[in-house]
Short mmCIF file of C-alpha atoms in Angstrom, two decimals:
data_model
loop_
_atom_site.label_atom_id
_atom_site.label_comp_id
_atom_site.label_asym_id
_atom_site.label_seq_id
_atom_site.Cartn_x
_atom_site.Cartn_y
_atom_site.Cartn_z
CA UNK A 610 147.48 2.07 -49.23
CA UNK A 611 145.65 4.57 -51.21
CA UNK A 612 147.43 6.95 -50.03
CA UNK A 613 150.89 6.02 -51.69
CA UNK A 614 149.23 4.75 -54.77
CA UNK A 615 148.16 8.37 -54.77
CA UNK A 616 151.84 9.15 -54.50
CA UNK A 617 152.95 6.80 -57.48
CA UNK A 618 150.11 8.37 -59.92
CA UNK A 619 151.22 12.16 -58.71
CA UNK A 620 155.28 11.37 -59.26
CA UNK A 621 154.01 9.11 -62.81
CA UNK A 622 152.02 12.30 -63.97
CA UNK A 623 155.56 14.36 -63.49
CA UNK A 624 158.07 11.76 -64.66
CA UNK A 625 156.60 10.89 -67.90
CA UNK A 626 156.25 14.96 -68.88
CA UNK A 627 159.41 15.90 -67.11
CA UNK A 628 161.66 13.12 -67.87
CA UNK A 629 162.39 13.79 -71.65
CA UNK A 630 160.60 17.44 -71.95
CA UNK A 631 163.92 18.97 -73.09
CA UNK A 632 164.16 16.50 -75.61
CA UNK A 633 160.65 17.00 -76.71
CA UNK A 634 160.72 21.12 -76.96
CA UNK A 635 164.20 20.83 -79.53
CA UNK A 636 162.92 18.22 -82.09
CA UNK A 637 158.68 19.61 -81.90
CA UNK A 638 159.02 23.19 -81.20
CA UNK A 639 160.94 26.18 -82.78
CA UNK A 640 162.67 27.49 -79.66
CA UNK A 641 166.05 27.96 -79.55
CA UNK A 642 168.36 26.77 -77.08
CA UNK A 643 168.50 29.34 -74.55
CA UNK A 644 164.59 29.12 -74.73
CA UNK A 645 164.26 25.75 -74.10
CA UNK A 646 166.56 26.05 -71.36
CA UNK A 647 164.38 29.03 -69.90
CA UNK A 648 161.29 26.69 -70.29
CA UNK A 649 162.74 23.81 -68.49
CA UNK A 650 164.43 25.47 -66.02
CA UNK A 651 161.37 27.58 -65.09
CA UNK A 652 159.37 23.92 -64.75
CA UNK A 653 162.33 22.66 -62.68
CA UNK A 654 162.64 25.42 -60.32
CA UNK A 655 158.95 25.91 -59.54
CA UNK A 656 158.55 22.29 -59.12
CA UNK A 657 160.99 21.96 -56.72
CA UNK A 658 160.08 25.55 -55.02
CA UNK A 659 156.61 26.64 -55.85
CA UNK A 660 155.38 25.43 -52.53
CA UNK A 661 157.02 27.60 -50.40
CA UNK A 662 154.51 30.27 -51.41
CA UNK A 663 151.57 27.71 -50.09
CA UNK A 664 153.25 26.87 -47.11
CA UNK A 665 150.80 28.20 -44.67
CA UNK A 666 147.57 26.92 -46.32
CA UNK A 667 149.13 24.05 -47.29
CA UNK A 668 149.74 23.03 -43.14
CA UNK A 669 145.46 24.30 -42.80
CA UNK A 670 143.77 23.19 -45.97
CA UNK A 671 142.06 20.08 -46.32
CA UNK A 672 144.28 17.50 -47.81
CA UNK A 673 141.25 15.96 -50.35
CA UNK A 674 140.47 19.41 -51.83
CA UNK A 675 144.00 20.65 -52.41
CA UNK A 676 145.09 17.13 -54.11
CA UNK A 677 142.35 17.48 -56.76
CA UNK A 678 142.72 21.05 -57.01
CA UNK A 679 146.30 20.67 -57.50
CA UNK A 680 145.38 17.93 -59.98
CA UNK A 681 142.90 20.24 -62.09
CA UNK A 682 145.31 22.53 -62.23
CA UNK A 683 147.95 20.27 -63.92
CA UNK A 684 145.47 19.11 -66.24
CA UNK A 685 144.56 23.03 -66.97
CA UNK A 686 148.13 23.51 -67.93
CA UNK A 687 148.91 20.25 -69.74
CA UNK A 688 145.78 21.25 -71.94
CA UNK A 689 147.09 24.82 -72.42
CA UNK A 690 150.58 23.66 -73.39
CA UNK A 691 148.93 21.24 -76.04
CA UNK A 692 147.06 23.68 -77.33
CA UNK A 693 149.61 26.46 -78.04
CA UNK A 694 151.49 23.50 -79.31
CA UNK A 695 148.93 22.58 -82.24
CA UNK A 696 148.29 25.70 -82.80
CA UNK A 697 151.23 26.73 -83.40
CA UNK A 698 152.04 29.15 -80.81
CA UNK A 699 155.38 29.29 -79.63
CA UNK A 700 155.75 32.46 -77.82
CA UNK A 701 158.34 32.14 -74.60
CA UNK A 702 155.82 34.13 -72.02
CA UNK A 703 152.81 31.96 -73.06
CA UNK A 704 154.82 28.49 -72.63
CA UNK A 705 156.74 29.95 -69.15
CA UNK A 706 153.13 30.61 -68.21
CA UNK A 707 151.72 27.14 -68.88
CA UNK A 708 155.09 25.28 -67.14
CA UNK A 709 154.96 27.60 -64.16
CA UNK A 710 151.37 26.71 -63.50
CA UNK A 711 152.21 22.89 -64.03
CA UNK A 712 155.24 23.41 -61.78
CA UNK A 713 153.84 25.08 -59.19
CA UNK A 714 151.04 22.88 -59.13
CA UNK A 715 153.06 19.76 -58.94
CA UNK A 716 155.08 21.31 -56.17
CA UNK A 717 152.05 21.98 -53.73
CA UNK A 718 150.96 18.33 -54.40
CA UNK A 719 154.36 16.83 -53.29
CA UNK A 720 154.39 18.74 -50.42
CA UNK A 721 150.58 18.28 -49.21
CA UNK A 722 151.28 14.39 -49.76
CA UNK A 723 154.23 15.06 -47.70
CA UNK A 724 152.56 17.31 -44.92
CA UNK A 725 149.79 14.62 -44.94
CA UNK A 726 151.93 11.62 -44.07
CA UNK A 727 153.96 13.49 -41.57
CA UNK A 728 151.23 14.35 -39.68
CA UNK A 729 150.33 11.06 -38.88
CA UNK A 730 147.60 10.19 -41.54
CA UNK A 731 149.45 7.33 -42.80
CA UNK A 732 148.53 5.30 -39.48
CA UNK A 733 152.52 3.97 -39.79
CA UNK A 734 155.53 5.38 -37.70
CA UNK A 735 156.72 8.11 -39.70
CA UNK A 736 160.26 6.54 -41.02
CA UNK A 737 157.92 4.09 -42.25
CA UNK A 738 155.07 5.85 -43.82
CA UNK A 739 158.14 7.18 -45.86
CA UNK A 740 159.91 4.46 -46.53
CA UNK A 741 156.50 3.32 -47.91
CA UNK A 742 156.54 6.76 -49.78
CA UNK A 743 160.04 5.70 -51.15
CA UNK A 744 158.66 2.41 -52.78
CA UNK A 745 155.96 4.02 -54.31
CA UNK A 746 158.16 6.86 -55.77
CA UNK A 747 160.64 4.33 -56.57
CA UNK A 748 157.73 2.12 -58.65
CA UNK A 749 156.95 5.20 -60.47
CA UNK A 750 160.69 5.83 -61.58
CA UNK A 751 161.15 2.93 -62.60
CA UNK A 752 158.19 2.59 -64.98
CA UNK A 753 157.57 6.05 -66.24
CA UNK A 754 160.70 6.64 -67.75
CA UNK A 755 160.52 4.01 -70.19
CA UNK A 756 156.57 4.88 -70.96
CA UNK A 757 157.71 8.46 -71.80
CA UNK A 758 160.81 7.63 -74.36
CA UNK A 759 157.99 5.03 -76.47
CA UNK A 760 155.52 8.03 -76.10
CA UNK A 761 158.41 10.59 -77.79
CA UNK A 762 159.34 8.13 -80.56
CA UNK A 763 155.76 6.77 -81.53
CA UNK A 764 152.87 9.78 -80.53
CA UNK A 765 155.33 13.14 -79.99
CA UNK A 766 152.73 15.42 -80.67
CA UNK A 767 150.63 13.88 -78.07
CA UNK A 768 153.34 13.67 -75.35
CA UNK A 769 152.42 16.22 -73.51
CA UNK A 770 148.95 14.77 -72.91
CA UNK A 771 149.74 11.51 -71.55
CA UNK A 772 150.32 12.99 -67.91
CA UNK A 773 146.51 13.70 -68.08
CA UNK A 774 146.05 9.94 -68.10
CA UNK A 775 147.71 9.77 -64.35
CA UNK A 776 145.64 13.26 -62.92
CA UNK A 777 142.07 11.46 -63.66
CA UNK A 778 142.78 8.23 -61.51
CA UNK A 779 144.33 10.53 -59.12
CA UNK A 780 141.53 12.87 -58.40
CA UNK A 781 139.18 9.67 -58.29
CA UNK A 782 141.29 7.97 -55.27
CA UNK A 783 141.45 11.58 -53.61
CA UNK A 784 137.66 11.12 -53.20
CA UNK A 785 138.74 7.96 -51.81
CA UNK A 786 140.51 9.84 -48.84
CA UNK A 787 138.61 10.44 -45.62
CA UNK A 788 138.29 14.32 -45.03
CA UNK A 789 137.90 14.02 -41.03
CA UNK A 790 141.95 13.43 -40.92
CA UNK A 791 144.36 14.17 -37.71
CA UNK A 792 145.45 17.88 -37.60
CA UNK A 793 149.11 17.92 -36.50
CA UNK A 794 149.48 18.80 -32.79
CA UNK A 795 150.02 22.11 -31.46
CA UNK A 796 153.32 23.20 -29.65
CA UNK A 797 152.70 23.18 -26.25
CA UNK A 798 154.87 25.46 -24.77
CA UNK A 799 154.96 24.11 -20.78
CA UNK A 800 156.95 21.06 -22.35
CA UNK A 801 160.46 21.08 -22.47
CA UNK A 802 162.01 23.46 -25.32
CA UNK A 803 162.21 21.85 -28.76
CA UNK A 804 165.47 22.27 -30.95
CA UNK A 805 167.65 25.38 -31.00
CA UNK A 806 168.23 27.30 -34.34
CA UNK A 807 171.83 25.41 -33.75
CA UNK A 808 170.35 21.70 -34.23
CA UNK A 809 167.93 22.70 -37.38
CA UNK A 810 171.37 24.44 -38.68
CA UNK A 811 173.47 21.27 -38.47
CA UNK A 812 170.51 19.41 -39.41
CA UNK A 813 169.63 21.13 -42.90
CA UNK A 814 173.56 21.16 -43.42
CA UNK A 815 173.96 17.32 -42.82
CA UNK A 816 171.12 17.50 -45.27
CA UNK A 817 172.80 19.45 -47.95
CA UNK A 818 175.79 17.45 -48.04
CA UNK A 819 174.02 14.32 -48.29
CA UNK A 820 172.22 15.41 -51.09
CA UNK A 821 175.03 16.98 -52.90
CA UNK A 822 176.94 13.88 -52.90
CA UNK A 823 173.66 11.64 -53.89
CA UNK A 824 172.26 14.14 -56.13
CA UNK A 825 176.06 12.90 -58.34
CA UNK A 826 174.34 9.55 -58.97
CA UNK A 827 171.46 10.98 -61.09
CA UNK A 828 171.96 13.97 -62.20
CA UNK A 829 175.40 13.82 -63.22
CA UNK A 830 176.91 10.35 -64.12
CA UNK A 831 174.54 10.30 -66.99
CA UNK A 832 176.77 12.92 -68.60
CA UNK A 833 179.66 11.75 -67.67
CA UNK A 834 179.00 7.99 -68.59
CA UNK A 835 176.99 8.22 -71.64
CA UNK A 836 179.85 8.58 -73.75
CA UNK A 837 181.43 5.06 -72.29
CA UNK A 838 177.52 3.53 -71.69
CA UNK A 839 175.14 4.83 -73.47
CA UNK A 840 171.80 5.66 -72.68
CA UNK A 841 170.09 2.44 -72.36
CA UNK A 842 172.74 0.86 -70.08
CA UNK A 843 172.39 3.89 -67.86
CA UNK A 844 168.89 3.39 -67.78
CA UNK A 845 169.42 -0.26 -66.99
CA UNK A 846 171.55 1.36 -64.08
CA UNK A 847 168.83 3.26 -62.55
CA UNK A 848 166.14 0.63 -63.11
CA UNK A 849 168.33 -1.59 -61.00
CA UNK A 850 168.25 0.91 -58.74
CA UNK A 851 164.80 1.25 -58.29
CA UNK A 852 164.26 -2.59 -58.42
CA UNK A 853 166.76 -2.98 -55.19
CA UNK A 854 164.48 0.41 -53.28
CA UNK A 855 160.65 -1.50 -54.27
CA UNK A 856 161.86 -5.23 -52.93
CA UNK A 857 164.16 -4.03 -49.98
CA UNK A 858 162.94 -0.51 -48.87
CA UNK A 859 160.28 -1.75 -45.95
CA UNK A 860 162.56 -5.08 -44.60
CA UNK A 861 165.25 -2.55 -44.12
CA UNK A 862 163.44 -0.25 -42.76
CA UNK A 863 162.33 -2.29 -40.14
CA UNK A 864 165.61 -3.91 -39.49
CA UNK A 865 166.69 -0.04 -38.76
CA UNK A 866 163.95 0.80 -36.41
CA UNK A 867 165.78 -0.22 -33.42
CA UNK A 868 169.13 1.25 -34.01
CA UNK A 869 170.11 4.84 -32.94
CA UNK A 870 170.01 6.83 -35.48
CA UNK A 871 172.73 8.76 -35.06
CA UNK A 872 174.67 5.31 -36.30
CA UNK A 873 172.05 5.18 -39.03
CA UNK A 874 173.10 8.73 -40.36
CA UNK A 875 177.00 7.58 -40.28
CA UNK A 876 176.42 4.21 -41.71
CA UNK A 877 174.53 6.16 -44.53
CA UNK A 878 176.91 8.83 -45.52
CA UNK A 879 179.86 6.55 -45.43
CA UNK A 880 178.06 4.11 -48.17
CA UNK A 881 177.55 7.34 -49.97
CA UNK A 882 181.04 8.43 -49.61
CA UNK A 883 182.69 4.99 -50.72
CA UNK A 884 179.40 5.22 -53.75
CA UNK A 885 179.73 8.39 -55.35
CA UNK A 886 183.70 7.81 -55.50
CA UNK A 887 183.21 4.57 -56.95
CA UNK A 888 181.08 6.27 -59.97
CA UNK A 889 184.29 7.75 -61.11
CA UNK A 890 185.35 3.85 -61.88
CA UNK A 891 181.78 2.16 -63.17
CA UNK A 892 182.29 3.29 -66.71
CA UNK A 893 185.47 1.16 -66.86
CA UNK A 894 184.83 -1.72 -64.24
CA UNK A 895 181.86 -3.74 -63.57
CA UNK A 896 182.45 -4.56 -60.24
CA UNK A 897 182.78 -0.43 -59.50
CA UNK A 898 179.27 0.14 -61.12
CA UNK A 899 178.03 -2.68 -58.72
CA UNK A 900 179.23 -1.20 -56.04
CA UNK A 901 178.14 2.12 -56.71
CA UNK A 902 174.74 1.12 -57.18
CA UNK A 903 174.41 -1.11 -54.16
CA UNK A 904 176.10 1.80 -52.05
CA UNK A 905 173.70 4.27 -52.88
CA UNK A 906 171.02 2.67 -53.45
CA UNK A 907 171.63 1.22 -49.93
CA UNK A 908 172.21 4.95 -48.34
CA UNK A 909 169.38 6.24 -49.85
CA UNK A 910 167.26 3.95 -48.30
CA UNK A 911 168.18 4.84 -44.98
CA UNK A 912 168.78 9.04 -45.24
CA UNK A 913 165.63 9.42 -47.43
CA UNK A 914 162.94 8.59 -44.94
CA UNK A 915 164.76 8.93 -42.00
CA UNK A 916 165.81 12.81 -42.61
CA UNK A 917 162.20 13.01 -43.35
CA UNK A 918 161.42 11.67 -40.27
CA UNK A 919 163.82 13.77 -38.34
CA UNK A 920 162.61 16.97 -39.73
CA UNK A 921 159.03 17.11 -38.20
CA UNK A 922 160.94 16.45 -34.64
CA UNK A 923 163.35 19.55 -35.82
CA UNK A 924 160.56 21.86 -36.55
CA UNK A 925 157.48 20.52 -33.76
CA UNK A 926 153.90 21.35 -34.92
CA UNK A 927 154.75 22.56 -38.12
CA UNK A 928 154.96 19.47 -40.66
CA UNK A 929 154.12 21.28 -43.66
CA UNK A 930 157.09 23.77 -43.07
CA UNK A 931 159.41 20.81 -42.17
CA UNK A 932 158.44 19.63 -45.36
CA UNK A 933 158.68 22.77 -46.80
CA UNK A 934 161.97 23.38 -45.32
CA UNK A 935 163.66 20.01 -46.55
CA UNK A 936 162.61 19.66 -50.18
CA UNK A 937 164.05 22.98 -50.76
CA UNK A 938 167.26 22.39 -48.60
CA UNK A 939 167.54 19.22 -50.84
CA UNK A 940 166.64 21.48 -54.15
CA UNK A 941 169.42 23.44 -53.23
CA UNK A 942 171.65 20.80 -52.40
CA UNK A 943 170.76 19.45 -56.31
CA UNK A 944 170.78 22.52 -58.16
CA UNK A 945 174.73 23.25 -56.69
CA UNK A 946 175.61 19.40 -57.05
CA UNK A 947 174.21 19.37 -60.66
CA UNK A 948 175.69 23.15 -62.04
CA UNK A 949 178.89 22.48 -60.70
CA UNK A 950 179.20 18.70 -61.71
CA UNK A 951 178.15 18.99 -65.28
CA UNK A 952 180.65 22.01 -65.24
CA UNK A 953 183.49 19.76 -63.81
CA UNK A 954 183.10 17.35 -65.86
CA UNK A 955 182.55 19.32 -69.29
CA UNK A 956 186.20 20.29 -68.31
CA UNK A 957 187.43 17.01 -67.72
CA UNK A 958 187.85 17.49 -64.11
CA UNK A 959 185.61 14.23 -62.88
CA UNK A 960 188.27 12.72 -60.45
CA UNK A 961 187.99 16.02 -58.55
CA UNK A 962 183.86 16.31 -58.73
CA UNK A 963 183.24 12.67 -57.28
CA UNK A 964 186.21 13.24 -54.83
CA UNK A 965 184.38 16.61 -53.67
CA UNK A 966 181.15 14.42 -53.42
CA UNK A 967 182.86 11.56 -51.84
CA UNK A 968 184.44 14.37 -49.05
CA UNK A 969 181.04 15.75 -48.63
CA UNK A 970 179.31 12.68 -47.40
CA UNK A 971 182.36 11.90 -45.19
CA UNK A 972 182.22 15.40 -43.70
CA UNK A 973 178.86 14.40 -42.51
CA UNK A 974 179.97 11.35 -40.91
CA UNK A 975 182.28 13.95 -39.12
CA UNK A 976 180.01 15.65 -37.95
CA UNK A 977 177.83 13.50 -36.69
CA UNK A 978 180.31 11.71 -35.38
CA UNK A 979 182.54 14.46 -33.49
CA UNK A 980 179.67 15.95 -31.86
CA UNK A 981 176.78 14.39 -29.62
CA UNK A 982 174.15 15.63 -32.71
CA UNK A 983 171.02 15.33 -31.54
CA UNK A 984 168.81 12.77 -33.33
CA UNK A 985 165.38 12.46 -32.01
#
């Protein structure tokens, strides 16, 4: 249990910094627009990436040591950030300094929390150790959000520091975490042959066209509904969301464990086909927007942990790569599903964005189902 309440504290410290930042650096700092979109892009990117350079000591390093190292380090560039902030300071290579450090740092503790749980610390099968991940993630989403728009309007030249108020418990429940944990086991090359470089392939494809399709739901419908919604009903949207993942995550995970999952990854992309097309219809009808959130909602309960999952088998002995491996396939997967939808919609084109998202779930489902794919 500690474990994912470590994991809702780590996601809190970065949703309630990362979730209205933008905002933040155009109405309390001087920077102009293509700054502020150097700034956040720079946090974005080395969130999402920054791990890859740890990969290797990551898989080695004691989990307890690199969580609160990971955690002073956020703190070390929160404080920095504030500091050129009320000071004053407002020079582009001093801030890109401060949000790669927080980025980078933030990245290596997603993926050591990650790496942990996949190698078996989690004492749960590993589709359920992250479906368990899910809810906590979920719990955070749903809360943090909302904390971080009443810090903006009340305390904004404070915001930054709040995330500091998530890092202390954290580093106190790391000490919580036993150091003598399981080290992943070794390949042992007189068993049969793992996975060909054809099965990881289709795998990390399957994954990218899940995740371009899903990655619609958040990072695009805001701007395409905001106009018809506004903000706060969107938010509703998403709260809903993450309501439906905390209460029904775990019961439907276990109602799963005894299917195949090669009908698992079908059943999921066709919800996400028939979910992402019906987002081009929830501004105008409710019972669209109800479907859409059910369908995706429902989806991502069953790809999330179970691509997870799927990846250590893809990648044997290696857990912190297979994590490595997926976050950024799924990074990927976002950045093209969120430049080119914002695009496609800024030009009116939104019938043909969620139909492209719609065909690339159902091209999984293809896939998967044309071929004998491989699934343990």
């Amino acid at each position: 249990m500690t474990l994912y309440v470590i994991r809702f504290l780590t996601w809190g410290a970065w949703s309630i910094l990362f979730t209205f930042f933008a905002v933040w650096l155009a109405t309390s700092a001087p920077f102009s627009a293509a700054d502020i979109a150097i700034i956040a892009g720079t946090l974005a990117m080395t969130s999402r990436a920054g791990a890859l350079l740890f990969t290797r000591r990551i898989g080695k390093g004691d989990f307890r040591a690199v969580m609160i190292s990971t955690q002073v380090l956020l703190m070390a560039a929160i404080i920095w950030l504030q500091w050129l902030h009320l000071h004053q300071i407002y020079t582009l290579g001093a801030w890109l300094l401060g949000v790669a450090v927080l980025g980078i740092a933030n990245s290596v503790s997603t993926l050591t929390q990650l790496t942990f749980i996949a190698s078996g610390n989690a004492k749960d099968d590993t589709v359920t150790a992250f479906s368990k991940e899910n809810v906590a993630l979920n719990l955070s989403a749903g809360i943090t959000p909302y904390l971080s728009a009443l810090v903006l309007a009340h305390l904004p030249d404070w915001y930054l520091t709040f995330a500091l108020l998530y890092c202390l418990p954290t580093i106190a429940l790391c000490m919580r975490i036993s150091v003598t944990q399981r080290r992943p086991p070794a390949c042992n090359q007189s068993q049969a042959p793992g996975p060909n470089g054809q099965s990881r392939t289709r795998f990390l494809v399957i994954n990218f066209l899940s995740f371009f399709a899903f990655a619609q739901f958040y990072n695009v419908f805001p701007f395409y509904a905001e106009d018809s919604l506004g903000a706060e009903k969107i938010g509703l949207f998403f709260a809903a969301s993450s309501v439906l993942i905390v209460t029904l995550q775990i019961p439907l995970t276990r109602l799963c464990a005894q299917r195949n999952r090669r009908d698992m990854i079908i059943a999921a992309n066709l919800a996400l086909a028939v979910g992402v097309y019906a987002l081009l219809f929830a501004t105008q009808k409710m019972t669209a927007m109800v479907a859409a959130l059910l369908l995706l909602t429902l989806a991502e309960m069953i790809f999330g942990p179970l691509y997870q999952s799927m990846s250590i088998k893809l990648f044997p002995g290696r857990p912190a790569f297979a994590m490595a491996v997926l976050t950024f396939t799924w990074a990927l997967a976002e950045t093209a599903a969120t430049t080119l939808g914002v695009y496609m919609v800024a030009q009116g084109n939104a019938a043909a964005l969620f139909t492209l998202a719609a065909m690339a779930a159902a091209l999984v489902v293809a896939i998967v189902w044309g071929r004998r794919y491989s699934t343990t």
